[in-house]
mmCIF file of C-alpha atoms and ligand atoms in Angstrom:
data_model
loop_
_atom_site.group_PDB
_atom_site.id
_atom_site.type_symbol
_atom_site.label_atom_id
_atom_site.label_comp_id
_atom_site.label_asym_id
_atom_site.label_seq_id
_atom_site.Cartn_x
_atom_site.Cartn_y
_atom_site.Cartn_z
ATOM 1 C CA UNK A 1 0.000 0.000 0.000
ATOM 2 C CA UNK A 2 0.980 3.640 -0.370
ATOM 3 C CA UNK A 3 -0.725 6.773 0.800
ATOM 4 C CA UNK A 4 -0.020 10.482 0.763
ATOM 5 C CA UNK A 5 0.095 12.038 4.182
ATOM 6 C CA UNK A 6 -1.576 15.230 3.015
ATOM 7 C CA UNK A 7 -4.917 13.412 2.700
ATOM 8 C CA UNK A 8 -3.736 10.778 5.212
ATOM 9 C CA UNK A 9 -6.223 8.298 3.736
ATOM 10 C CA UNK A 10 -4.397 5.152 4.861
ATOM 11 C CA UNK A 11 -7.572 3.093 5.089
ATOM 12 C CA UNK A 12 -6.402 1.453 8.305
ATOM 13 C CA UNK A 13 -8.172 1.566 11.654
ATOM 14 C CA UNK A 14 -5.545 3.951 13.058
ATOM 15 C CA UNK A 15 -2.794 6.181 11.697
ATOM 16 C CA UNK A 16 0.268 3.873 11.398
ATOM 17 C CA UNK A 17 2.963 6.608 11.401
ATOM 18 C CA UNK A 18 4.085 6.227 15.013
ATOM 19 C CA UNK A 19 4.011 2.431 14.723
ATOM 20 C CA UNK A 20 6.451 2.678 11.814
ATOM 21 C CA UNK A 21 8.853 5.072 13.538
ATOM 22 C CA UNK A 22 9.247 2.744 16.499
ATOM 23 C CA UNK A 23 10.415 1.729 19.022
ATOM 24 C CA UNK A 24 11.127 5.129 20.539
ATOM 25 C CA UNK A 25 12.905 5.697 23.847
ATOM 26 C CA UNK A 26 10.881 7.605 26.413
ATOM 27 C CA UNK A 27 12.403 10.769 27.831
ATOM 28 C CA UNK A 28 10.853 11.403 31.229
ATOM 29 C CA UNK A 29 11.275 15.152 31.446
ATOM 30 C CA UNK A 30 11.663 16.790 34.869
ATOM 31 C CA UNK A 31 11.359 20.551 35.174
ATOM 32 C CA UNK A 32 10.537 23.226 37.758
ATOM 33 C CA UNK A 33 8.356 26.243 37.122
ATOM 34 C CA UNK A 34 9.487 29.744 38.051
ATOM 35 C CA UNK A 35 7.015 29.431 40.979
ATOM 36 C CA UNK A 36 8.912 26.375 42.218
ATOM 37 C CA UNK A 37 6.379 23.702 41.187
ATOM 38 C CA UNK A 38 7.972 20.416 40.136
ATOM 39 C CA UNK A 39 6.804 18.930 36.843
ATOM 40 C CA UNK A 40 7.302 15.509 35.297
ATOM 41 C CA UNK A 41 6.041 14.159 31.961
ATOM 42 C CA UNK A 42 6.991 11.439 29.447
ATOM 43 C CA UNK A 43 7.930 12.328 25.856
ATOM 44 C CA UNK A 44 8.566 9.686 23.189
ATOM 45 C CA UNK A 45 9.468 12.252 20.553
ATOM 46 C CA UNK A 46 12.780 12.006 22.325
ATOM 47 C CA UNK A 47 16.281 10.915 21.462
ATOM 48 C CA UNK A 48 20.005 11.539 21.721
ATOM 49 C CA UNK A 49 21.113 13.696 18.799
ATOM 50 C CA UNK A 50 24.803 14.267 19.504
ATOM 51 C CA UNK A 51 27.619 12.916 21.646
ATOM 52 C CA UNK A 52 30.370 15.576 21.377
ATOM 53 C CA UNK A 53 28.888 17.347 23.243
ATOM 54 C CA UNK A 54 26.128 15.080 24.464
ATOM 55 C CA UNK A 55 22.826 16.446 23.162
ATOM 56 C CA UNK A 56 19.268 15.196 23.594
ATOM 57 C CA UNK A 57 16.010 16.476 22.130
ATOM 58 C CA UNK A 58 12.322 16.148 22.820
ATOM 59 C CA UNK A 59 9.339 17.606 21.027
ATOM 60 C CA UNK A 60 6.141 18.892 22.529
ATOM 61 C CA UNK A 61 2.952 18.558 20.487
ATOM 62 C CA UNK A 62 1.426 21.829 21.571
ATOM 63 C CA UNK A 63 2.683 24.170 24.247
ATOM 64 C CA UNK A 64 2.824 22.041 27.401
ATOM 65 C CA UNK A 65 4.107 22.660 30.934
ATOM 66 C CA UNK A 66 7.527 21.051 30.342
ATOM 67 C CA UNK A 67 8.193 23.375 27.393
ATOM 68 C CA UNK A 68 6.976 26.449 29.305
ATOM 69 C CA UNK A 69 9.130 25.625 32.323
ATOM 70 C CA UNK A 70 12.227 25.148 30.169
ATOM 71 C CA UNK A 71 11.541 28.456 28.407
ATOM 72 C CA UNK A 72 11.542 30.043 31.878
ATOM 73 C CA UNK A 73 14.469 28.222 33.495
ATOM 74 C CA UNK A 74 16.588 26.922 30.593
ATOM 75 C CA UNK A 75 17.099 23.529 32.259
ATOM 76 C CA UNK A 76 15.563 20.068 32.551
ATOM 77 C CA UNK A 77 16.321 16.496 33.508
ATOM 78 C CA UNK A 78 15.606 13.222 31.732
ATOM 79 C CA UNK A 79 14.886 10.162 33.871
ATOM 80 C CA UNK A 80 15.202 6.632 32.511
ATOM 81 C CA UNK A 81 11.934 4.664 32.361
ATOM 82 C CA UNK A 82 12.410 1.089 33.565
ATOM 83 C CA UNK A 83 9.610 -1.447 33.469
ATOM 84 C CA UNK A 84 9.224 -1.115 37.262
ATOM 85 C CA UNK A 85 8.276 2.558 36.764
ATOM 86 C CA UNK A 86 5.800 1.971 33.947
ATOM 87 C CA UNK A 87 2.678 2.767 36.000
ATOM 88 C CA UNK A 88 4.193 5.912 37.493
ATOM 89 C CA UNK A 89 5.374 7.061 34.047
ATOM 90 C CA UNK A 90 1.884 6.646 32.661
ATOM 91 C CA UNK A 91 0.315 8.426 35.614
ATOM 92 C CA UNK A 92 2.707 11.367 35.156
ATOM 93 C CA UNK A 93 1.307 11.887 31.645
ATOM 94 C CA UNK A 94 -2.127 12.911 32.984
ATOM 95 C CA UNK A 95 -3.274 16.254 31.551
ATOM 96 C CA UNK A 96 -3.199 18.180 34.824
ATOM 97 C CA UNK A 97 -2.778 21.946 35.358
ATOM 98 C CA UNK A 98 0.687 23.458 35.900
ATOM 99 C CA UNK A 99 0.185 23.803 39.653
ATOM 100 C CA UNK A 100 -0.033 19.998 40.010
ATOM 101 C CA UNK A 101 3.267 18.280 40.826
ATOM 102 C CA UNK A 102 3.288 14.988 38.867
ATOM 103 C CA UNK A 103 5.969 13.521 41.157
ATOM 104 C CA UNK A 104 3.448 13.650 44.018
ATOM 105 C CA UNK A 105 0.593 12.652 41.700
ATOM 106 C CA UNK A 106 2.497 9.533 40.634
ATOM 107 C CA UNK A 107 3.807 8.613 44.092
ATOM 108 C CA UNK A 108 7.412 9.315 43.139
ATOM 109 C CA UNK A 109 10.192 10.825 45.210
ATOM 110 C CA UNK A 110 11.850 13.799 43.504
ATOM 111 C CA UNK A 111 15.629 13.978 43.721
ATOM 112 C CA UNK A 112 17.431 17.295 43.297
ATOM 113 C CA UNK A 113 19.747 17.630 40.309
ATOM 114 C CA UNK A 114 23.301 18.684 41.175
ATOM 115 C CA UNK A 115 24.078 21.106 38.353
ATOM 116 C CA UNK A 116 20.660 22.398 37.254
ATOM 117 C CA UNK A 117 17.594 23.665 39.096
ATOM 118 C CA UNK A 118 15.290 20.761 38.247
ATOM 119 C CA UNK A 119 14.097 17.522 39.831
ATOM 120 C CA UNK A 120 14.516 13.972 38.557
ATOM 121 C CA UNK A 121 13.018 10.629 39.543
ATOM 122 C CA UNK A 122 14.918 9.283 42.560
ATOM 123 C CA UNK A 123 13.953 5.682 41.686
ATOM 124 C CA UNK A 124 15.200 5.937 38.084
ATOM 125 C CA UNK A 125 18.293 3.852 37.301
ATOM 126 C CA UNK A 126 19.727 6.750 35.285
ATOM 127 C CA UNK A 127 19.042 10.439 34.814
ATOM 128 C CA UNK A 128 20.517 13.196 32.670
ATOM 129 C CA UNK A 129 20.911 16.799 33.803
ATOM 130 C CA UNK A 130 20.474 19.134 30.825
ATOM 131 C CA UNK A 131 20.812 22.786 29.852
ATOM 132 C CA UNK A 132 18.645 23.853 26.905
ATOM 133 C CA UNK A 133 20.697 24.898 23.879
ATOM 134 C CA UNK A 134 17.830 25.432 21.462
ATOM 135 C CA UNK A 135 14.060 25.796 21.706
ATOM 136 C CA UNK A 136 12.386 26.036 18.362
ATOM 137 C CA UNK A 137 8.963 25.816 16.778
ATOM 138 C CA UNK A 138 9.143 23.281 13.958
ATOM 139 C CA UNK A 139 8.100 24.323 10.456
ATOM 140 C CA UNK A 140 6.360 22.356 7.732
ATOM 141 C CA UNK A 141 7.715 22.070 4.175
ATOM 142 C CA UNK A 142 6.167 25.418 3.246
ATOM 143 C CA UNK A 143 8.004 27.126 6.085
ATOM 144 C CA UNK A 144 4.799 27.533 8.092
ATOM 145 C CA UNK A 145 5.026 27.184 11.874
ATOM 146 C CA UNK A 146 3.520 23.991 13.258
ATOM 147 C CA UNK A 147 2.386 23.384 16.819
ATOM 148 C CA UNK A 148 5.371 21.073 17.442
ATOM 149 C CA UNK A 149 8.083 22.597 19.582
ATOM 150 C CA UNK A 150 11.517 21.033 19.887
ATOM 151 C CA UNK A 151 13.838 21.437 22.835
ATOM 152 C CA UNK A 152 17.483 20.452 22.495
ATOM 153 C CA UNK A 153 19.569 20.191 25.635
ATOM 154 C CA UNK A 154 23.213 19.610 26.418
ATOM 155 C CA UNK A 155 23.748 16.873 28.976
ATOM 156 C CA UNK A 156 25.908 18.345 31.729
ATOM 157 C CA UNK A 157 25.623 15.566 34.316
ATOM 158 C CA UNK A 158 24.609 11.918 34.413
ATOM 159 C CA UNK A 159 23.357 9.873 37.368
ATOM 160 C CA UNK A 160 23.618 6.074 37.238
ATOM 161 C CA UNK A 161 22.483 3.697 39.980
ATOM 162 C CA UNK A 162 25.345 1.373 40.951
ATOM 163 C CA UNK A 163 22.990 -1.625 40.714
ATOM 164 C CA UNK A 164 22.791 -1.382 36.923
ATOM 165 C CA UNK A 165 26.549 -1.173 36.365
ATOM 166 C CA UNK A 166 27.860 -4.614 35.507
ATOM 167 C CA UNK A 167 31.359 -5.447 34.245
ATOM 168 C CA UNK A 168 32.036 -1.737 33.912
ATOM 169 C CA UNK A 169 29.068 -1.132 31.621
ATOM 170 C CA UNK A 170 25.619 0.418 31.954
ATOM 171 C CA UNK A 171 23.791 -2.902 31.668
ATOM 172 C CA UNK A 172 20.655 -2.287 29.631
ATOM 173 C CA UNK A 173 19.225 -5.696 30.504
ATOM 174 C CA UNK A 174 19.439 -4.788 34.214
ATOM 175 C CA UNK A 175 18.102 -1.287 33.520
ATOM 176 C CA UNK A 176 15.085 -2.915 31.798
ATOM 177 C CA UNK A 177 13.864 -0.003 29.644
ATOM 178 C CA UNK A 178 10.440 0.285 28.136
ATOM 179 C CA UNK A 179 9.994 1.851 24.746
ATOM 180 C CA UNK A 180 7.037 3.420 23.009
ATOM 181 C CA UNK A 181 5.585 1.823 19.896
ATOM 182 C CA UNK A 182 2.513 2.881 17.930
ATOM 183 C CA UNK A 183 -1.092 2.748 19.100
ATOM 184 C CA UNK A 184 -1.107 1.923 22.844
ATOM 185 C CA UNK A 185 1.795 -0.490 22.500
ATOM 186 C CA UNK A 186 5.047 -0.588 24.420
ATOM 187 C CA UNK A 187 8.024 -2.917 24.254
ATOM 188 C CA UNK A 188 10.716 -4.055 26.621
ATOM 189 C CA UNK A 189 13.974 -5.722 25.720
ATOM 190 C CA UNK A 190 14.135 -9.481 25.896
ATOM 191 C CA UNK A 191 17.724 -9.942 24.972
ATOM 192 C CA UNK A 192 20.743 -8.183 23.612
ATOM 193 C CA UNK A 193 23.443 -8.967 21.140
ATOM 194 C CA UNK A 194 26.478 -7.031 20.005
ATOM 195 C CA UNK A 195 27.073 -6.038 16.411
ATOM 196 C CA UNK A 196 30.314 -4.257 15.549
ATOM 197 C CA UNK A 197 30.260 -1.551 12.847
ATOM 198 C CA UNK A 198 32.109 -2.610 9.654
ATOM 199 C CA UNK A 199 35.624 -1.249 9.289
ATOM 200 C CA UNK A 200 35.886 0.100 5.733
ATOM 201 C CA UNK A 201 38.517 2.758 5.063
ATOM 202 C CA UNK A 202 38.159 5.495 7.646
ATOM 203 C CA UNK A 203 34.400 5.517 8.032
ATOM 204 C CA UNK A 204 33.278 7.539 11.097
HETATM 205 C C1 LIG B 1 4.707 7.177 26.722
HETATM 206 C C2 LIG B 1 4.221 8.569 26.425
HETATM 207 C C3 LIG B 1 4.896 9.339 25.497
HETATM 208 C C4 LIG B 1 4.474 10.652 25.199
HETATM 209 N N1 LIG B 1 5.160 11.379 24.287
HETATM 210 C C5 LIG B 1 4.788 12.661 24.019
HETATM 211 C C6 LIG B 1 5.525 13.443 23.101
HETATM 212 O O1 LIG B 1 6.528 13.030 22.528
HETATM 213 N N2 LIG B 1 5.114 14.725 22.885
HETATM 214 C C7 LIG B 1 4.042 15.243 23.535
HETATM 215 O O2 LIG B 1 3.716 16.415 23.305
HETATM 216 N N3 LIG B 1 3.319 14.531 24.412
HETATM 217 C C8 LIG B 1 3.675 13.255 24.686
HETATM 218 N N4 LIG B 1 2.963 12.522 25.595
HETATM 219 C C9 LIG B 1 1.880 13.145 26.323
HETATM 220 C C10 LIG B 1 2.417 14.004 27.480
HETATM 221 O O3 LIG B 1 3.140 13.214 28.406
HETATM 222 C C11 LIG B 1 1.231 14.669 28.201
HETATM 223 O O4 LIG B 1 0.579 15.571 27.320
HETATM 224 C C12 LIG B 1 1.628 15.403 29.480
HETATM 225 O O5 LIG B 1 0.468 15.825 30.155
HETATM 226 C C13 LIG B 1 2.486 16.622 29.224
HETATM 227 O O6 LIG B 1 2.867 17.107 30.472
HETATM 228 P P1 LIG B 1 3.383 18.578 30.748
HETATM 229 O O7 LIG B 1 2.251 19.534 30.342
HETATM 230 O O8 LIG B 1 3.608 18.563 32.247
HETATM 231 O O9 LIG B 1 4.641 18.789 29.959
HETATM 232 C C14 LIG B 1 3.338 11.188 25.887
HETATM 233 C C15 LIG B 1 2.643 10.397 26.817
HETATM 234 C C16 LIG B 1 3.069 9.103 27.076
HETATM 235 C C17 LIG B 1 2.328 8.258 28.084
#
C-alpha cells in the first residue's frame, strides 16, 4: 500500500505513522516552574542527537508545561523509564494543570539535580541533567510554523544507579527499559546482542 500524508487516507483503523517510527525511547522530562512547582512528563518524541557534546532532544505537540518551564528556566532532567516505573510514568502523563506536581501525583520521590535547578526521579536507574541549547517551533515544508516545539539540551551531568553497572558497563538488561511503539503499545527488551560496525577505510 501507499498513501499520501496530506490526505492521510491510509484506510487502516488507526494512523500507522508512530508504529512505523518505532520503538522510541521515552524521555521522562523533569522541570521546575518559576514558581517552584515540580513537573514531570513522558515524551517519546525524544532521542540523543549528539555525543560531542552530548545532546538530547524532545518535542512537545502543543505548548505544554515542560516546554513552558524550560523556556523560563533553561534547564531540565531526563529520567530513565524502567519497566518497574511503567505505572508511574503513565500516571505522570495525565493532563493536569501546571500547579499539580506529577511527582506527588504519581507517588514518586523527587531527587534534586546537582548542576541544574530541576528535579529527577529518585527511583530511576539513570538520569541526565540538561541545559537547553535550542528551543524552536518546527516548520512544515512550506516554512509555516507547526504546533510542534523542539527542545534540544546539552547533557551536563549523568546519574547512574550502581545496581545497573555490571562489568564496567551500563547494563541495559538490568536497567530494563520500556519503549514506546505505535497505538497503545510498548516494548521491553528481551535480549541483547552485540554487532560491531564494519571497518571500511576510515568511516566515522
Ligand atoms: C509514553 C508517552 C509518550 C508521550 N510522548 C509525548 C511526546 O513526545 N510529545 C508530547 O507532546 N506529548 C507526549 N505525551 C503526552 C504528554 O506526556 C502529556 O501531554 C503530558 O500531560 C504533558 O505534560 P506537561 O504539560 O507537564 O509537559 C506522551 C505520553 C506518554 C504516556
